[in-house]
């Protein structure tokens, strides 16, 4: 955290996390900022690196290849069934690291806070981040906060950066899909997108669907242990499965054939999509991954996934095919096939 | 999903398709227009064309309210949205529609206009109640299905004494558009387009009933089969049309009996008649001016008419010259006959009306890859 | 087109409103345009409004019509 000066107990009044709100002074580099860092961030994320109160975290490197990834999190609403922007920010970056087959080591977190944002909400978010990081075993070792004037941000924006290391012999990349490979998904699709959309103003419909936000590195470790030659891993977040598979098809210069009847999905997600005129293949996930591996390894990989709580609904959903056009297609439950194109623009609920 | 999934059952679809193949007369061709974008969407999404014999051709009609709304009216809506202290509410469908200079309601919003997406006309009323200091305009579009909810909103605004709510009305009428197509020279005189029958709208007919189509059957001797939007409904309607033609009949038949009554929804019709009246003429994108094809708000509800309350100039903006939407909407051309289809004109950058909404013929072809079929034959046979 | 779907009426609430249930997704919709709706009906919903009661007997009849086609096809073959 940026230059946190130790605050003497009793010298300053304790922060009122119940009624207080973010003020410009919390980002000005003075006593108020130091106090916020100590009493909120350091207290929650508590680890040996933060306790040193330096602007950086210093740790031993390794001889293995390192992986680094960064992502910014902005979401409305900040709190949703199954998670919040804090858990999302921790899981998302851990997942981005894990999709290379790496073991995530450390995270950094940076906050842009809007003047007037309730400290109670901020504390809830920070506690949720701390809990998620603790559960994942990936500490947040350095960070930063800035405060912007009211109206210049939407409550809180969080950027997390992670690093991790990859074991020898693992080569997982979006350009490795080969014709004949099988495509697997780790679980039920569309939960996050629908859980969040159900809360949006004007659309209010009630579901029991919760966001699937989760850290996938442990599942990935099991998968890599079972099948070290996995070709591709990717998490189908924004744009959903359709977008991710189109990206991989382009990168690998191959086509894909999905089987609609094999896609694991809740009836509720399908029904919500039916209400809003949306296609579930384009709905975001925050705790799912797509894996592509050689056909001979697919059953083995599927078994490894089934043994993990986050992979119990895993399924083989399609295969990689030769196609110079790099189309993603789907054999429909109905019996035909159709192209599953890139998402054009934003998915908006429609009436016609 | 009960009453949905049963009508999407692939095995049954193949049986109906086999029946169609058994009953078509190989010596003739059948040209059917599905008026509605909903049917176009189902045909593309489920690949129904691939299940039909070669001598049965589907022509995609202009039944997509987003597609047929002229650019000038979208421009009007953008200008309204850019008025200070004004909130423009509309359905999600309208937000991305581009105008000639590349503007859209989403872009206007990005530049500071207060544009809100609503799911229901009721939401627009709520926004007006919550923002008494601001004018709230509901940019209303749609066919007969979507008109009653707009009428309810106007009546509700009156009952609540809301003085900051008005409607920019763009509701259009299905029967007039079908008449226009049947009377077009291509169909009537030149015979460039042969139209042997219509698949009638599903949810429009829920409101207006099956009776309004009698005129087409009698005057133009064309059979009409009203059908639901699920794939089995569409296939069944095609079979019913083929049977009528083979028997030399031209009747109105109803496949969608689970929702369409001969008289329709009278309560909804009365409400619409109370609030709206016919416009003498209205421009349809792709079709041009169509007489008595749209509704305006009656003068006794003028207070809720955005066209009375704000300056809404008549703007006639021509479509791109290379765009073939007009010909596609009249059934003269197919999307892939258009030079700019899939190259310059894509769902990301729609030039013509048929590409702007997923209901449009071009967008449906593009998104579901129907135009790519020739390349895909090898794959599909696997 | 006009996107509309049939959903089950789960509960009638005040002010001509009802809660419908589609596979566990619940939504409040308006009944202003329809009459005589009771719990257990299926209604066709468009943009937050019920447009019509779904006639369950007619739905079964349409499905039966599809089934007849199977018989016709079989007769062709034999």
PDB file of C-alpha atoms in Angstrom, chain B residues 3-246:
ATOM      1  CA  UNK B   3     -45.848 -25.376 -24.378  1.00  0.00           C
ATOM      2  CA  UNK B   4     -42.445 -24.381 -25.761  1.00  0.00           C
ATOM      3  CA  UNK B   5     -40.234 -27.466 -25.781  1.00  0.00           C
ATOM      4  CA  UNK B   6     -42.895 -29.749 -27.306  1.00  0.00           C
ATOM      5  CA  UNK B   7     -42.975 -27.439 -30.293  1.00  0.00           C
ATOM      6  CA  UNK B   8     -39.213 -27.619 -30.797  1.00  0.00           C
ATOM      7  CA  UNK B   9     -38.926 -31.376 -31.003  1.00  0.00           C
ATOM      8  CA  UNK B  10     -36.524 -32.317 -33.795  1.00  0.00           C
ATOM      9  CA  UNK B  11     -37.790 -35.847 -34.402  1.00  0.00           C
ATOM     10  CA  UNK B  12     -41.301 -34.609 -35.021  1.00  0.00           C
ATOM     11  CA  UNK B  13     -39.920 -31.869 -37.284  1.00  0.00           C
ATOM     12  CA  UNK B  14     -38.370 -34.509 -39.525  1.00  0.00           C
ATOM     13  CA  UNK B  15     -41.691 -36.334 -39.667  1.00  0.00           C
ATOM     14  CA  UNK B  16     -43.538 -33.189 -40.735  1.00  0.00           C
ATOM     15  CA  UNK B  17     -40.748 -32.498 -43.250  1.00  0.00           C
ATOM     16  CA  UNK B  18     -41.179 -36.015 -44.642  1.00  0.00           C
ATOM     17  CA  UNK B  19     -44.896 -35.340 -44.950  1.00  0.00           C
ATOM     18  CA  UNK B  20     -44.207 -32.109 -46.817  1.00  0.00           C
ATOM     19  CA  UNK B  21     -41.886 -33.976 -49.180  1.00  0.00           C
ATOM     20  CA  UNK B  22     -44.567 -36.627 -49.741  1.00  0.00           C
ATOM     21  CA  UNK B  23     -47.298 -34.108 -50.496  1.00  0.00           C
ATOM     22  CA  UNK B  24     -45.583 -31.495 -52.693  1.00  0.00           C
ATOM     23  CA  UNK B  25     -46.377 -31.603 -56.351  1.00  0.00           C
ATOM     24  CA  UNK B  26     -43.006 -32.070 -58.055  1.00  0.00           C
ATOM     25  CA  UNK B  27     -44.264 -30.346 -61.206  1.00  0.00           C
ATOM     26  CA  UNK B  28     -44.693 -26.952 -59.577  1.00  0.00           C
ATOM     27  CA  UNK B  29     -42.918 -24.529 -57.296  1.00  0.00           C
ATOM     28  CA  UNK B  30     -44.266 -23.089 -54.037  1.00  0.00           C
ATOM     29  CA  UNK B  31     -43.346 -19.561 -52.928  1.00  0.00           C
ATOM     30  CA  UNK B  32     -44.414 -18.671 -49.414  1.00  0.00           C
ATOM     31  CA  UNK B  33     -43.817 -15.452 -47.577  1.00  0.00           C
ATOM     32  CA  UNK B  34     -43.440 -15.561 -43.831  1.00  0.00           C
ATOM     33  CA  UNK B  35     -44.422 -12.016 -42.954  1.00  0.00           C
ATOM     34  CA  UNK B  36     -42.953 -11.978 -39.457  1.00  0.00           C
ATOM     35  CA  UNK B  37     -39.381 -11.632 -38.348  1.00  0.00           C
ATOM     36  CA  UNK B  38     -40.224 -14.172 -35.660  1.00  0.00           C
ATOM     37  CA  UNK B  39     -40.779 -16.799 -38.328  1.00  0.00           C
ATOM     38  CA  UNK B  40     -37.672 -15.684 -40.229  1.00  0.00           C
ATOM     39  CA  UNK B  41     -35.685 -16.080 -37.025  1.00  0.00           C
ATOM     40  CA  UNK B  42     -37.063 -19.591 -36.386  1.00  0.00           C
ATOM     41  CA  UNK B  43     -36.404 -20.630 -39.992  1.00  0.00           C
ATOM     42  CA  UNK B  44     -32.763 -19.507 -39.723  1.00  0.00           C
ATOM     43  CA  UNK B  45     -32.118 -20.633 -36.181  1.00  0.00           C
ATOM     44  CA  UNK B  46     -33.479 -24.130 -36.700  1.00  0.00           C
ATOM     45  CA  UNK B  47     -32.325 -24.501 -40.291  1.00  0.00           C
ATOM     46  CA  UNK B  48     -35.848 -25.225 -41.532  1.00  0.00           C
ATOM     47  CA  UNK B  49     -35.016 -24.394 -45.157  1.00  0.00           C
ATOM     48  CA  UNK B  50     -32.662 -27.379 -45.231  1.00  0.00           C
ATOM     49  CA  UNK B  51     -35.612 -29.612 -44.341  1.00  0.00           C
ATOM     50  CA  UNK B  52     -37.821 -28.405 -47.200  1.00  0.00           C
ATOM     51  CA  UNK B  53     -37.944 -29.814 -50.737  1.00  0.00           C
ATOM     52  CA  UNK B  54     -36.134 -27.709 -53.353  1.00  0.00           C
ATOM     53  CA  UNK B  55     -39.366 -26.538 -54.913  1.00  0.00           C
ATOM     54  CA  UNK B  56     -40.587 -24.907 -51.703  1.00  0.00           C
ATOM     55  CA  UNK B  57     -39.097 -21.457 -51.320  1.00  0.00           C
ATOM     56  CA  UNK B  58     -39.488 -19.168 -48.319  1.00  0.00           C
ATOM     57  CA  UNK B  59     -39.548 -15.409 -48.878  1.00  0.00           C
ATOM     58  CA  UNK B  60     -38.799 -13.279 -45.854  1.00  0.00           C
ATOM     59  CA  UNK B  61     -41.284 -10.494 -45.315  1.00  0.00           C
ATOM     60  CA  UNK B  62     -41.031  -7.083 -43.658  1.00  0.00           C
ATOM     61  CA  UNK B  63     -42.408  -8.129 -40.267  1.00  0.00           C
ATOM     62  CA  UNK B  64     -39.656  -6.754 -38.102  1.00  0.00           C
ATOM     63  CA  UNK B  65     -40.722  -3.463 -36.526  1.00  0.00           C
ATOM     64  CA  UNK B  66     -37.137  -2.451 -35.807  1.00  0.00           C
ATOM     65  CA  UNK B  67     -36.106  -3.083 -39.409  1.00  0.00           C
ATOM     66  CA  UNK B  68     -38.934  -1.189 -41.063  1.00  0.00           C
ATOM     67  CA  UNK B  69     -38.714   1.937 -38.925  1.00  0.00           C
ATOM     68  CA  UNK B  70     -37.315   4.650 -41.198  1.00  0.00           C
ATOM     69  CA  UNK B  71     -33.990   6.175 -40.221  1.00  0.00           C
ATOM     70  CA  UNK B  72     -35.628   9.588 -40.019  1.00  0.00           C
ATOM     71  CA  UNK B  73     -37.694   8.464 -37.045  1.00  0.00           C
ATOM     72  CA  UNK B  74     -34.594   7.092 -35.295  1.00  0.00           C
ATOM     73  CA  UNK B  75     -32.941  10.460 -35.968  1.00  0.00           C
ATOM     74  CA  UNK B  76     -35.989  12.161 -34.409  1.00  0.00           C
ATOM     75  CA  UNK B  77     -35.627   9.959 -31.325  1.00  0.00           C
ATOM     76  CA  UNK B  78     -31.935  10.803 -31.026  1.00  0.00           C
ATOM     77  CA  UNK B  79     -32.726  14.523 -31.266  1.00  0.00           C
ATOM     78  CA  UNK B  80     -35.352  14.125 -28.560  1.00  0.00           C
ATOM     79  CA  UNK B  81     -32.861  12.260 -26.375  1.00  0.00           C
ATOM     80  CA  UNK B  82     -30.391  15.119 -26.814  1.00  0.00           C
ATOM     81  CA  UNK B  83     -32.916  17.652 -25.510  1.00  0.00           C
ATOM     82  CA  UNK B  84     -31.770  18.971 -22.110  1.00  0.00           C
ATOM     83  CA  UNK B  85     -33.782  17.731 -19.132  1.00  0.00           C
ATOM     84  CA  UNK B  86     -35.376  14.972 -21.199  1.00  0.00           C
ATOM     85  CA  UNK B  87     -35.246  11.224 -20.525  1.00  0.00           C
ATOM     86  CA  UNK B  88     -35.877   8.979 -23.513  1.00  0.00           C
ATOM     87  CA  UNK B  89     -37.062   5.462 -22.703  1.00  0.00           C
ATOM     88  CA  UNK B  90     -37.206   2.657 -25.210  1.00  0.00           C
ATOM     89  CA  UNK B  91     -36.953  -1.093 -25.671  1.00  0.00           C
ATOM     90  CA  UNK B  92     -33.494  -2.658 -25.868  1.00  0.00           C
ATOM     91  CA  UNK B  93     -34.050  -3.418 -29.540  1.00  0.00           C
ATOM     92  CA  UNK B  94     -33.821   0.253 -30.561  1.00  0.00           C
ATOM     93  CA  UNK B  95     -30.603   1.241 -28.823  1.00  0.00           C
ATOM     94  CA  UNK B  96     -28.091   0.098 -31.414  1.00  0.00           C
ATOM     95  CA  UNK B  97     -29.956   1.119 -34.585  1.00  0.00           C
ATOM     96  CA  UNK B  98     -27.575   3.366 -36.542  1.00  0.00           C
ATOM     97  CA  UNK B  99     -28.555   6.458 -38.503  1.00  0.00           C
ATOM     98  CA  UNK B 100     -26.916   7.611 -41.740  1.00  0.00           C
ATOM     99  CA  UNK B 101     -24.120   9.438 -39.941  1.00  0.00           C
ATOM    100  CA  UNK B 102     -23.354   6.536 -37.635  1.00  0.00           C
ATOM    101  CA  UNK B 103     -25.210   7.877 -34.600  1.00  0.00           C
ATOM    102  CA  UNK B 104     -27.397   5.635 -32.457  1.00  0.00           C
ATOM    103  CA  UNK B 105     -29.234   6.019 -29.175  1.00  0.00           C
ATOM    104  CA  UNK B 106     -26.371   4.167 -27.465  1.00  0.00           C
ATOM    105  CA  UNK B 107     -23.871   6.671 -28.906  1.00  0.00           C
ATOM    106  CA  UNK B 108     -26.110   9.558 -27.892  1.00  0.00           C
ATOM    107  CA  UNK B 109     -26.145   8.108 -24.387  1.00  0.00           C
ATOM    108  CA  UNK B 110     -22.364   7.867 -24.411  1.00  0.00           C
ATOM    109  CA  UNK B 111     -22.282  11.561 -25.313  1.00  0.00           C
ATOM    110  CA  UNK B 112     -24.462  12.485 -22.365  1.00  0.00           C
ATOM    111  CA  UNK B 113     -28.072  11.997 -23.454  1.00  0.00           C
ATOM    112  CA  UNK B 114     -30.295  10.356 -20.847  1.00  0.00           C
ATOM    113  CA  UNK B 115     -31.437   7.183 -22.626  1.00  0.00           C
ATOM    114  CA  UNK B 116     -32.976   4.383 -20.565  1.00  0.00           C
ATOM    115  CA  UNK B 117     -33.744   0.868 -21.657  1.00  0.00           C
ATOM    116  CA  UNK B 118     -37.110  -0.461 -20.498  1.00  0.00           C
ATOM    117  CA  UNK B 119     -38.601  -3.926 -20.636  1.00  0.00           C
ATOM    118  CA  UNK B 120     -42.183  -2.734 -20.417  1.00  0.00           C
ATOM    119  CA  UNK B 121     -44.106   0.499 -21.074  1.00  0.00           C
ATOM    120  CA  UNK B 122     -44.971   0.405 -17.373  1.00  0.00           C
ATOM    121  CA  UNK B 123     -41.287   1.022 -16.563  1.00  0.00           C
ATOM    122  CA  UNK B 124     -41.400   4.267 -18.554  1.00  0.00           C
ATOM    123  CA  UNK B 125     -44.317   5.443 -16.402  1.00  0.00           C
ATOM    124  CA  UNK B 126     -42.340   4.635 -13.263  1.00  0.00           C
ATOM    125  CA  UNK B 127     -39.376   6.647 -14.559  1.00  0.00           C
ATOM    126  CA  UNK B 128     -41.717   9.607 -15.183  1.00  0.00           C
ATOM    127  CA  UNK B 129     -43.036   9.342 -11.623  1.00  0.00           C
ATOM    128  CA  UNK B 130     -39.544   9.226 -10.198  1.00  0.00           C
ATOM    129  CA  UNK B 131     -38.347  12.232 -12.201  1.00  0.00           C
ATOM    130  CA  UNK B 132     -41.111  14.832 -11.954  1.00  0.00           C
ATOM    131  CA  UNK B 133     -38.738  17.662 -12.906  1.00  0.00           C
ATOM    132  CA  UNK B 134     -37.863  16.045 -16.229  1.00  0.00           C
ATOM    133  CA  UNK B 135     -39.763  15.248 -19.396  1.00  0.00           C
ATOM    134  CA  UNK B 136     -39.940  11.525 -20.073  1.00  0.00           C
ATOM    135  CA  UNK B 137     -40.567  10.368 -23.643  1.00  0.00           C
ATOM    136  CA  UNK B 138     -41.339   6.730 -24.428  1.00  0.00           C
ATOM    137  CA  UNK B 139     -40.047   5.919 -27.912  1.00  0.00           C
ATOM    138  CA  UNK B 140     -42.716   3.363 -28.837  1.00  0.00           C
ATOM    139  CA  UNK B 141     -42.262   0.950 -31.706  1.00  0.00           C
ATOM    140  CA  UNK B 142     -43.862  -2.280 -32.773  1.00  0.00           C
ATOM    141  CA  UNK B 143     -46.736  -3.995 -34.516  1.00  0.00           C
ATOM    142  CA  UNK B 144     -50.202  -4.692 -33.134  1.00  0.00           C
ATOM    143  CA  UNK B 145     -48.707  -6.870 -30.389  1.00  0.00           C
ATOM    144  CA  UNK B 146     -46.775  -4.027 -28.807  1.00  0.00           C
ATOM    145  CA  UNK B 147     -49.400  -1.309 -29.293  1.00  0.00           C
ATOM    146  CA  UNK B 148     -51.787  -2.228 -26.424  1.00  0.00           C
ATOM    147  CA  UNK B 149     -49.051  -1.838 -23.779  1.00  0.00           C
ATOM    148  CA  UNK B 150     -48.382   1.675 -25.121  1.00  0.00           C
ATOM    149  CA  UNK B 151     -52.108   2.475 -24.928  1.00  0.00           C
ATOM    150  CA  UNK B 152     -52.126   1.306 -21.311  1.00  0.00           C
ATOM    151  CA  UNK B 153     -49.187   3.572 -20.505  1.00  0.00           C
ATOM    152  CA  UNK B 154     -50.964   6.618 -21.952  1.00  0.00           C
ATOM    153  CA  UNK B 155     -54.153   5.835 -20.049  1.00  0.00           C
ATOM    154  CA  UNK B 156     -52.176   5.307 -16.885  1.00  0.00           C
ATOM    155  CA  UNK B 157     -50.324   8.595 -17.286  1.00  0.00           C
ATOM    156  CA  UNK B 158     -53.691  10.314 -17.605  1.00  0.00           C
ATOM    157  CA  UNK B 159     -55.093   8.535 -14.546  1.00  0.00           C
ATOM    158  CA  UNK B 160     -52.033   9.476 -12.518  1.00  0.00           C
ATOM    159  CA  UNK B 161     -52.112  13.068 -13.737  1.00  0.00           C
ATOM    160  CA  UNK B 162     -48.560  12.774 -15.025  1.00  0.00           C
ATOM    161  CA  UNK B 163     -47.694  15.893 -16.979  1.00  0.00           C
ATOM    162  CA  UNK B 164     -44.116  14.948 -17.818  1.00  0.00           C
ATOM    163  CA  UNK B 165     -44.847  11.777 -19.807  1.00  0.00           C
ATOM    164  CA  UNK B 166     -45.371  11.493 -23.551  1.00  0.00           C
ATOM    165  CA  UNK B 167     -45.078   8.881 -26.283  1.00  0.00           C
ATOM    166  CA  UNK B 168     -43.203   9.140 -29.577  1.00  0.00           C
ATOM    167  CA  UNK B 169     -45.518   6.794 -31.419  1.00  0.00           C
ATOM    168  CA  UNK B 170     -44.232   4.593 -34.246  1.00  0.00           C
ATOM    169  CA  UNK B 171     -46.698   1.735 -34.117  1.00  0.00           C
ATOM    170  CA  UNK B 172     -47.389   0.132 -37.479  1.00  0.00           C
ATOM    171  CA  UNK B 173     -50.022  -2.220 -38.868  1.00  0.00           C
ATOM    172  CA  UNK B 174     -49.511  -5.646 -40.361  1.00  0.00           C
ATOM    173  CA  UNK B 175     -52.495  -6.033 -42.749  1.00  0.00           C
ATOM    174  CA  UNK B 176     -51.680  -2.769 -44.563  1.00  0.00           C
ATOM    175  CA  UNK B 177     -48.121  -3.911 -45.166  1.00  0.00           C
ATOM    176  CA  UNK B 178     -49.269  -7.265 -46.539  1.00  0.00           C
ATOM    177  CA  UNK B 179     -51.740  -5.448 -48.843  1.00  0.00           C
ATOM    178  CA  UNK B 180     -48.955  -3.172 -50.008  1.00  0.00           C
ATOM    179  CA  UNK B 181     -46.755  -6.137 -50.917  1.00  0.00           C
ATOM    180  CA  UNK B 182     -49.584  -7.925 -52.734  1.00  0.00           C
ATOM    181  CA  UNK B 183     -50.432  -4.764 -54.673  1.00  0.00           C
ATOM    182  CA  UNK B 184     -46.836  -3.998 -55.605  1.00  0.00           C
ATOM    183  CA  UNK B 185     -46.219  -4.108 -59.357  1.00  0.00           C
ATOM    184  CA  UNK B 186     -43.631  -6.873 -58.962  1.00  0.00           C
ATOM    185  CA  UNK B 187     -46.253  -9.180 -57.561  1.00  0.00           C
ATOM    186  CA  UNK B 188     -49.410  -8.027 -59.310  1.00  0.00           C
ATOM    187  CA  UNK B 189     -48.402  -7.002 -62.804  1.00  0.00           C
ATOM    188  CA  UNK B 190     -44.933  -8.123 -63.715  1.00  0.00           C
ATOM    189  CA  UNK B 191     -45.026 -11.444 -61.936  1.00  0.00           C
ATOM    190  CA  UNK B 192     -41.353 -10.971 -61.011  1.00  0.00           C
ATOM    191  CA  UNK B 193     -42.210 -12.353 -57.628  1.00  0.00           C
ATOM    192  CA  UNK B 194     -44.678 -15.132 -57.341  1.00  0.00           C
ATOM    193  CA  UNK B 195     -46.301 -15.388 -53.970  1.00  0.00           C
ATOM    194  CA  UNK B 196     -48.416 -18.440 -53.475  1.00  0.00           C
ATOM    195  CA  UNK B 197     -49.305 -17.991 -49.835  1.00  0.00           C
ATOM    196  CA  UNK B 198     -48.539 -16.405 -46.497  1.00  0.00           C
ATOM    197  CA  UNK B 199     -47.577 -17.638 -43.092  1.00  0.00           C
ATOM    198  CA  UNK B 200     -49.518 -15.227 -40.923  1.00  0.00           C
ATOM    199  CA  UNK B 201     -48.064 -13.613 -37.789  1.00  0.00           C
ATOM    200  CA  UNK B 202     -48.230 -15.373 -34.430  1.00  0.00           C
ATOM    201  CA  UNK B 203     -48.470 -12.780 -31.696  1.00  0.00           C
ATOM    202  CA  UNK B 204     -49.850  -9.996 -33.878  1.00  0.00           C
ATOM    203  CA  UNK B 205     -52.731 -12.355 -34.598  1.00  0.00           C
ATOM    204  CA  UNK B 206     -53.164 -13.039 -30.889  1.00  0.00           C
ATOM    205  CA  UNK B 207     -54.249  -9.390 -30.685  1.00  0.00           C
ATOM    206  CA  UNK B 208     -56.017  -8.797 -34.027  1.00  0.00           C
ATOM    207  CA  UNK B 209     -57.384 -12.321 -34.547  1.00  0.00           C
ATOM    208  CA  UNK B 210     -57.566 -14.327 -37.755  1.00  0.00           C
ATOM    209  CA  UNK B 211     -60.414 -12.369 -39.354  1.00  0.00           C
ATOM    210  CA  UNK B 212     -58.365  -9.477 -40.801  1.00  0.00           C
ATOM    211  CA  UNK B 213     -56.636 -11.922 -43.159  1.00  0.00           C
ATOM    212  CA  UNK B 214     -59.890 -13.002 -44.846  1.00  0.00           C
ATOM    213  CA  UNK B 215     -59.482 -10.076 -47.225  1.00  0.00           C
ATOM    214  CA  UNK B 216     -56.184 -11.403 -48.631  1.00  0.00           C
ATOM    215  CA  UNK B 217     -57.547 -14.859 -49.094  1.00  0.00           C
ATOM    216  CA  UNK B 218     -60.578 -13.547 -50.940  1.00  0.00           C
ATOM    217  CA  UNK B 219     -59.283 -10.510 -52.814  1.00  0.00           C
ATOM    218  CA  UNK B 220     -55.901 -11.903 -53.860  1.00  0.00           C
ATOM    219  CA  UNK B 221     -56.750 -15.602 -53.773  1.00  0.00           C
ATOM    220  CA  UNK B 222     -53.776 -16.357 -51.560  1.00  0.00           C
ATOM    221  CA  UNK B 223     -53.986 -18.853 -48.712  1.00  0.00           C
ATOM    222  CA  UNK B 224     -52.923 -17.647 -45.277  1.00  0.00           C
ATOM    223  CA  UNK B 225     -51.969 -19.918 -42.403  1.00  0.00           C
ATOM    224  CA  UNK B 226     -51.438 -18.239 -39.039  1.00  0.00           C
ATOM    225  CA  UNK B 227     -48.641 -20.016 -37.194  1.00  0.00           C
ATOM    226  CA  UNK B 228     -46.823 -19.918 -33.863  1.00  0.00           C
ATOM    227  CA  UNK B 229     -43.135 -18.984 -33.747  1.00  0.00           C
ATOM    228  CA  UNK B 230     -41.805 -22.407 -32.793  1.00  0.00           C
ATOM    229  CA  UNK B 231     -40.203 -24.529 -35.521  1.00  0.00           C
ATOM    230  CA  UNK B 232     -42.913 -27.229 -35.553  1.00  0.00           C
ATOM    231  CA  UNK B 233     -45.534 -24.509 -35.930  1.00  0.00           C
ATOM    232  CA  UNK B 234     -43.723 -23.147 -38.972  1.00  0.00           C
ATOM    233  CA  UNK B 235     -43.321 -26.555 -40.620  1.00  0.00           C
ATOM    234  CA  UNK B 236     -46.939 -27.449 -39.954  1.00  0.00           C
ATOM    235  CA  UNK B 237     -48.057 -24.128 -41.476  1.00  0.00           C
ATOM    236  CA  UNK B 238     -46.000 -24.855 -44.602  1.00  0.00           C
ATOM    237  CA  UNK B 239     -47.684 -28.256 -44.879  1.00  0.00           C
ATOM    238  CA  UNK B 240     -51.105 -26.636 -44.485  1.00  0.00           C
ATOM    239  CA  UNK B 241     -50.296 -24.077 -47.203  1.00  0.00           C
ATOM    240  CA  UNK B 242     -49.147 -26.828 -49.572  1.00  0.00           C
ATOM    241  CA  UNK B 243     -52.346 -28.757 -48.973  1.00  0.00           C
ATOM    242  CA  UNK B 244     -54.441 -25.665 -49.711  1.00  0.00           C
ATOM    243  CA  UNK B 245     -52.593 -24.961 -52.927  1.00  0.00           C
ATOM    244  CA  UNK B 246     -52.753 -28.561 -54.073  1.00  0.00           C
TER     245      UNK B 246
END
